[in-house]
Amino acid sequence: MSGILITGGSGQLGNALQALAAMRGLPFSVVSRPDFDFEKPQTVAACFVGALPSLVINAAAYTAVDAAESNPAAAKAGNHTGPLQLAELCAAVDIPFIHVSTDYVFDGSKGQPYTEDDATAPSGVYGRTKRDGEEAILATAAKAIILRTAWVYAAYGRNFARTMLNAARKTNVLRVVADQRGTPTAAPDLAAAILDIVKILQAGGWKPAYRGIYHATGSGETSWYGFAKAIFAAAPPEFPHPSITPITTADWPTPARRPADSRLDCCKIAKIFGVRLPDWRSSLPPIVAALIEMDAPRP
Ligand SMILES: NC(=O)c1ccc[n+]([C@@H]2O[C@H](COP(=O)([O-])OP(=O)(O)OC[C@H]3O[C@@H](n4cnc5c(N)ncnc54)[C@H](OP(=O)(O)O)[C@@H]3O)[C@@H](O)[C@H]2O)c1
């Protein structure tokens, strides 16, 4: 097998996938907007034909959770109809399609980590379009693997860790939601999990048992408040350390409702592929260091 096509190359996961694929010496090509745009189906088809891939990893998505509430058409194209088109292209030439979805397909009311067998119940447009994308892909592509992840951050792009660190440069008091539980996932850890699965497919070929949905987040759990505390604990002493006040979801109204507890049970990916993402805390320090360096004020 050769020639992985990575979509969404300008995003957090797309970036991490490229870096790791290069490090592992894997043949790959990367596409991003404007050349590859789910809102322009002809660009998707042209990129696919141009790459002639033997496997596709879709890291492209409409990820603006709040903006999705007022842009349902763009969210649908980015998370449902666009990925479906990609799945159809993969199915037509019988190659594996690895797609990424979200914990926001759940409403967060279970009170325990969700398994892949739990019913979905998204509470917003983003989660609903991602769920519709999952269902459409599974109805289309025989060789589909869908990884649901959560709370993705990286030393790149837009994410909670970067927002916290940059806010601390401007203010010494931060208010952070403490009543939403989940698990931060470092983009490089998710990229490694995906490329480990690719390695298994390359070595042993596709097996029908692989098809389906898998949960893939960092290990452990926290709240956004706990995540913020850990971010500043990982920052060097000379970096501003704000006081962090825990608040409730009701104190911080947003256009989209978020699940109160979207922890994901990640046993299935460990059982089928032997893949386990590291504890979320262990991946945080190098990313915090890189973000601080990247956004440091330049003279
Ligand atoms: N970020 C999270 O916290 C989180 C949580 C759970 C699940 N996920 C899922 O994880 C995956 C990777 O997320 P990420 O954090 O890497 O996202 P990201 O940093 O926001 O990157 C998204 C990528 O998709 C591209 N994109 C957006 N709309 C597109 C469209 N219409 N056509 C083609 N490309 C488009 C973006 O391009 P531009 O740079 O041009 O915008 C960017 O390359 C996604 O499937 C996401 O739903 C993310």
XYZ file of C-alpha atoms and ligand atoms in Angstrom:
347
model
C 0.000 0.000 0.000
C 1.315 3.485 -0.779
C 0.065 6.998 -1.210
C -1.982 8.206 1.757
C -4.134 11.235 0.979
C -4.476 13.556 4.009
C -7.204 16.182 3.798
C -7.483 19.307 5.951
C -3.722 19.832 5.893
C -4.001 23.316 7.403
C -5.783 22.060 10.548
C -4.430 20.802 13.868
C -4.791 17.114 13.061
C -3.871 17.498 9.380
C -0.693 19.232 10.407
C 0.226 16.580 12.976
C -0.490 13.811 10.450
C 1.821 15.371 7.871
C 4.635 15.818 10.372
C 4.383 12.249 11.620
C 3.896 10.663 8.189
C 7.065 12.448 7.041
C 8.914 11.303 10.167
C 7.835 7.706 9.546
C 8.853 7.872 5.884
C 5.328 7.159 4.624
C 4.373 8.238 1.107
C 1.584 10.791 1.391
C 0.053 13.842 -0.179
C -1.863 16.610 1.549
C -4.724 18.772 0.377
C -6.258 21.874 1.947
C -8.568 24.705 1.042
C -8.924 26.372 -1.422
C -7.744 23.471 -3.650
C -9.817 20.956 -1.650
C -13.109 22.362 -0.434
C -16.124 20.294 0.638
C -18.330 23.208 -0.386
C -17.054 22.756 -3.958
C -17.504 19.058 -4.789
C -15.567 19.383 -8.054
C -12.419 20.254 -6.036
C -12.850 17.114 -3.917
C -13.145 14.907 -6.998
C -10.193 16.620 -8.708
C -7.916 16.211 -5.658
C -8.866 12.567 -5.331
C -8.173 11.822 -8.993
C -4.948 13.827 -8.829
C -3.653 11.911 -5.803
C -4.718 8.390 -6.796
C -4.477 7.406 -3.120
C -4.391 3.928 -1.667
C -5.947 5.202 1.606
C -7.589 8.478 2.632
C -7.424 10.134 6.062
C -10.026 12.866 6.352
C -8.869 15.508 8.830
C -10.959 18.226 7.164
C -14.144 19.323 8.889
C -16.245 22.326 9.783
C -15.128 22.634 13.417
C -16.531 26.020 14.512
C -19.034 24.660 17.054
C -20.771 27.955 17.842
C -20.647 29.397 14.313
C -22.260 26.187 13.030
C -25.513 27.230 14.736
C -25.884 30.099 12.263
C -24.134 28.369 9.318
C -25.856 24.985 9.064
C -25.298 24.695 5.316
C -21.524 25.131 5.611
C -21.439 22.722 8.582
C -23.401 20.162 6.586
C -21.031 20.442 3.627
C -17.941 20.183 5.850
C -19.148 17.375 8.093
C -21.748 15.394 6.199
C -22.100 15.725 2.426
C -18.409 16.501 1.799
C -17.055 13.533 3.782
C -19.754 11.371 2.169
C -18.453 12.337 -1.266
C -14.963 11.328 -0.155
C -16.304 8.033 1.201
C -18.028 7.354 -2.124
C -14.807 8.045 -4.032
C -12.932 5.626 -1.732
C -15.642 2.979 -2.058
C -15.588 3.237 -5.860
C -11.933 2.150 -5.898
C -12.195 -0.088 -2.812
C -9.669 1.708 -0.578
C -9.850 2.361 3.189
C -11.297 5.654 4.401
C -10.303 6.884 7.872
C -12.574 9.657 9.075
C -12.622 11.684 12.296
C -15.709 12.528 14.325
C -16.504 13.973 17.720
C -17.730 13.435 21.282
C -20.354 16.122 20.496
C -22.505 13.437 18.825
C -23.606 12.753 22.429
C -25.690 14.995 24.682
C -23.561 14.229 27.744
C -26.338 12.904 29.967
C -25.111 9.297 30.370
C -23.050 9.969 33.492
C -20.371 7.467 32.463
C -17.935 7.247 29.532
C -19.774 6.612 26.267
C -19.092 3.449 24.287
C -19.419 3.123 20.523
C -22.719 1.273 21.020
C -24.427 4.148 22.846
C -27.138 6.001 20.946
C -26.134 9.395 19.622
C -28.110 12.494 20.597
C -26.281 15.614 19.429
C -27.458 18.884 20.932
C -26.191 21.277 18.267
C -25.664 21.722 14.549
C -21.981 20.748 14.679
C -22.666 17.471 16.502
C -25.676 16.726 14.337
C -23.785 17.227 11.064
C -20.887 15.103 12.360
C -23.348 12.352 13.355
C -25.035 12.543 9.934
C -21.585 12.274 8.355
C -20.795 9.143 10.387
C -24.042 7.464 9.357
C -23.687 8.387 5.687
C -20.104 7.130 5.558
C -20.959 3.822 7.208
C -23.860 3.365 4.786
C -21.514 3.933 1.841
C -17.962 2.765 2.421
C -17.178 -0.883 3.125
C -13.683 0.014 4.304
C -14.534 2.864 6.684
C -12.941 3.533 10.070
C -14.337 6.474 12.045
C -12.471 7.760 15.095
C -14.430 9.941 17.509
C -12.118 12.256 19.392
C -12.502 15.244 21.736
C -11.005 18.497 23.013
C -8.210 18.505 20.396
C -5.265 20.831 20.940
C -1.856 21.294 19.353
C 1.078 23.650 19.086
C -0.704 24.933 16.026
C -4.069 26.332 14.977
C -6.904 27.463 17.221
C -7.489 25.590 20.465
C -8.303 25.982 24.153
C -4.674 25.812 25.338
C -3.630 28.588 22.992
C -6.634 30.700 23.981
C -5.816 30.316 27.693
C -2.125 31.162 27.262
C -2.810 34.206 25.114
C -5.533 35.402 27.503
C -3.017 35.242 30.366
C -0.791 37.705 28.520
C -3.644 40.231 28.705
C -5.430 39.588 32.011
C -4.606 38.104 35.409
C -8.060 36.622 36.107
C -9.633 33.899 33.969
C -13.092 32.360 34.410
C -13.302 28.789 33.128
C -16.207 26.335 32.939
C -15.822 23.595 35.554
C -18.986 21.545 35.027
C -18.190 19.996 31.619
C -16.210 16.756 31.764
C -14.178 15.265 28.957
C -10.657 14.415 27.866
C -8.160 16.649 26.104
C -6.521 15.000 23.110
C -3.179 16.166 21.739
C -3.290 16.226 17.938
C 0.107 14.447 17.665
C -1.246 11.589 19.840
C -4.303 11.223 17.630
C -2.124 11.373 14.507
C 0.061 8.594 15.954
C -3.019 6.468 16.697
C -4.270 6.929 13.130
C -0.909 6.124 11.554
C -0.563 3.076 13.822
C -3.856 1.841 12.382
C -2.588 2.588 8.866
C 0.488 0.484 9.655
C -1.736 -2.422 10.679
C -3.717 -2.105 7.441
C -0.509 -1.947 5.417
C 0.938 -5.005 7.125
C -2.086 -7.282 7.225
C -4.565 -5.866 4.739
C -8.154 -4.885 5.390
C -10.364 -7.107 7.555
C -14.158 -6.678 7.624
C -14.019 -6.558 11.455
C -12.168 -3.229 11.242
C -15.151 -1.397 9.784
C -16.954 0.897 12.214
C -16.674 3.576 14.862
C -13.923 3.841 17.491
C -13.455 6.211 20.398
C -9.997 7.791 20.459
C -9.220 10.441 23.075
C -6.359 10.923 25.465
C -6.545 8.731 28.574
C -7.929 10.146 31.807
C -10.429 12.940 32.236
C -10.853 16.487 33.463
C -12.999 19.611 33.115
C -12.148 22.736 31.114
C -11.203 24.261 34.469
C -8.911 21.317 35.231
C -7.444 21.595 31.746
C -6.748 25.313 32.278
C -5.053 24.632 35.626
C -2.861 21.975 34.021
C -1.926 24.316 31.162
C -0.563 26.921 33.566
C 1.063 24.262 35.757
C 3.007 23.256 32.637
C 4.043 26.856 31.868
C 7.411 28.089 33.166
C 7.416 30.288 36.314
C 8.296 33.426 34.363
C 5.134 33.098 32.235
C 2.075 34.960 33.626
C 0.050 32.694 35.923
C -3.471 34.128 36.215
C -5.921 33.324 38.942
C -8.452 30.866 37.509
C -12.036 30.983 38.746
C -14.283 27.952 38.203
C -17.657 28.876 36.713
C -20.682 26.924 35.471
C -21.909 26.426 31.927
C -24.806 28.728 32.784
C -22.289 31.474 33.643
C -20.793 31.265 30.145
C -23.649 31.151 27.615
C -22.685 30.078 24.093
C -24.747 29.740 20.883
C -24.247 25.934 20.884
C -25.088 23.716 23.850
C -22.192 21.474 24.826
C -22.400 18.052 26.496
C -21.899 18.172 30.273
C -20.019 14.854 30.292
C -18.646 13.583 27.002
C -16.005 11.206 28.289
C -15.425 8.423 25.760
C -14.642 4.805 26.573
C -11.633 3.944 24.407
C -11.488 0.162 25.041
C -12.568 -0.873 21.530
C -9.659 0.772 19.695
C -7.287 -0.863 22.195
C -8.938 -4.259 21.707
C -9.125 -4.216 17.894
C -5.946 -2.307 17.026
C -3.888 -2.354 20.242
C -3.941 1.458 20.170
C -4.124 3.461 23.400
C -3.569 7.216 23.486
C -1.350 8.544 26.326
C -2.685 10.201 29.468
C -3.744 13.721 28.488
C -1.457 15.283 31.107
C 1.712 13.720 29.713
C 1.266 15.240 26.264
C 0.562 18.745 27.510
C 3.982 20.211 28.584
C 5.750 20.166 25.182
C 2.712 21.680 23.492
C 2.420 24.425 26.120
C 6.115 25.198 25.684
C 5.758 25.363 21.901
C 2.671 27.599 22.101
C 4.386 30.008 24.487
C 7.387 30.232 22.192
C 5.268 30.562 19.050
C 3.107 33.398 20.369
C 5.839 35.241 22.288
C 5.755 38.971 21.530
C 8.539 39.806 19.068
C 10.462 43.057 19.335
N -10.832 20.597 17.595
C -11.502 19.843 18.474
O -11.550 20.155 19.669
C -12.196 18.586 18.026
C -12.974 17.881 18.951
C -13.615 16.705 18.538
C -13.475 16.253 17.237
N -12.731 16.978 16.360
C -12.625 16.495 14.990
O -11.265 16.226 14.715
C -10.984 16.476 13.333
C -9.787 17.379 13.197
O -10.084 18.599 13.853
P -8.994 19.752 14.005
O -8.989 20.149 15.432
O -7.723 19.388 13.321
O -9.748 20.913 13.194
P -9.188 22.285 12.648
O -7.863 22.605 13.244
O -10.306 23.258 12.776
O -8.944 21.974 11.103
C -10.018 21.738 10.250
C -9.491 21.567 8.862
O -10.606 21.390 7.993
C -10.533 22.354 6.971
N -11.865 22.695 6.498
C -12.827 23.430 7.125
N -13.914 23.502 6.327
C -13.601 22.844 5.187
C -14.298 22.597 3.973
N -15.520 23.083 3.751
N -13.678 21.882 3.003
C -12.431 21.403 3.195
N -11.710 21.611 4.309
C -12.304 22.314 5.293
C -9.822 23.541 7.580
O -9.336 24.375 6.563
P -9.067 25.958 6.812
O -7.734 26.024 7.510
O -9.056 26.514 5.437
O -10.195 26.470 7.660
C -8.728 22.803 8.350
O -7.723 22.362 7.461
C -12.290 17.037 12.755
O -13.005 15.997 12.144
C -13.050 17.517 13.970
O -14.458 17.506 13.767
C -12.071 18.119 16.733
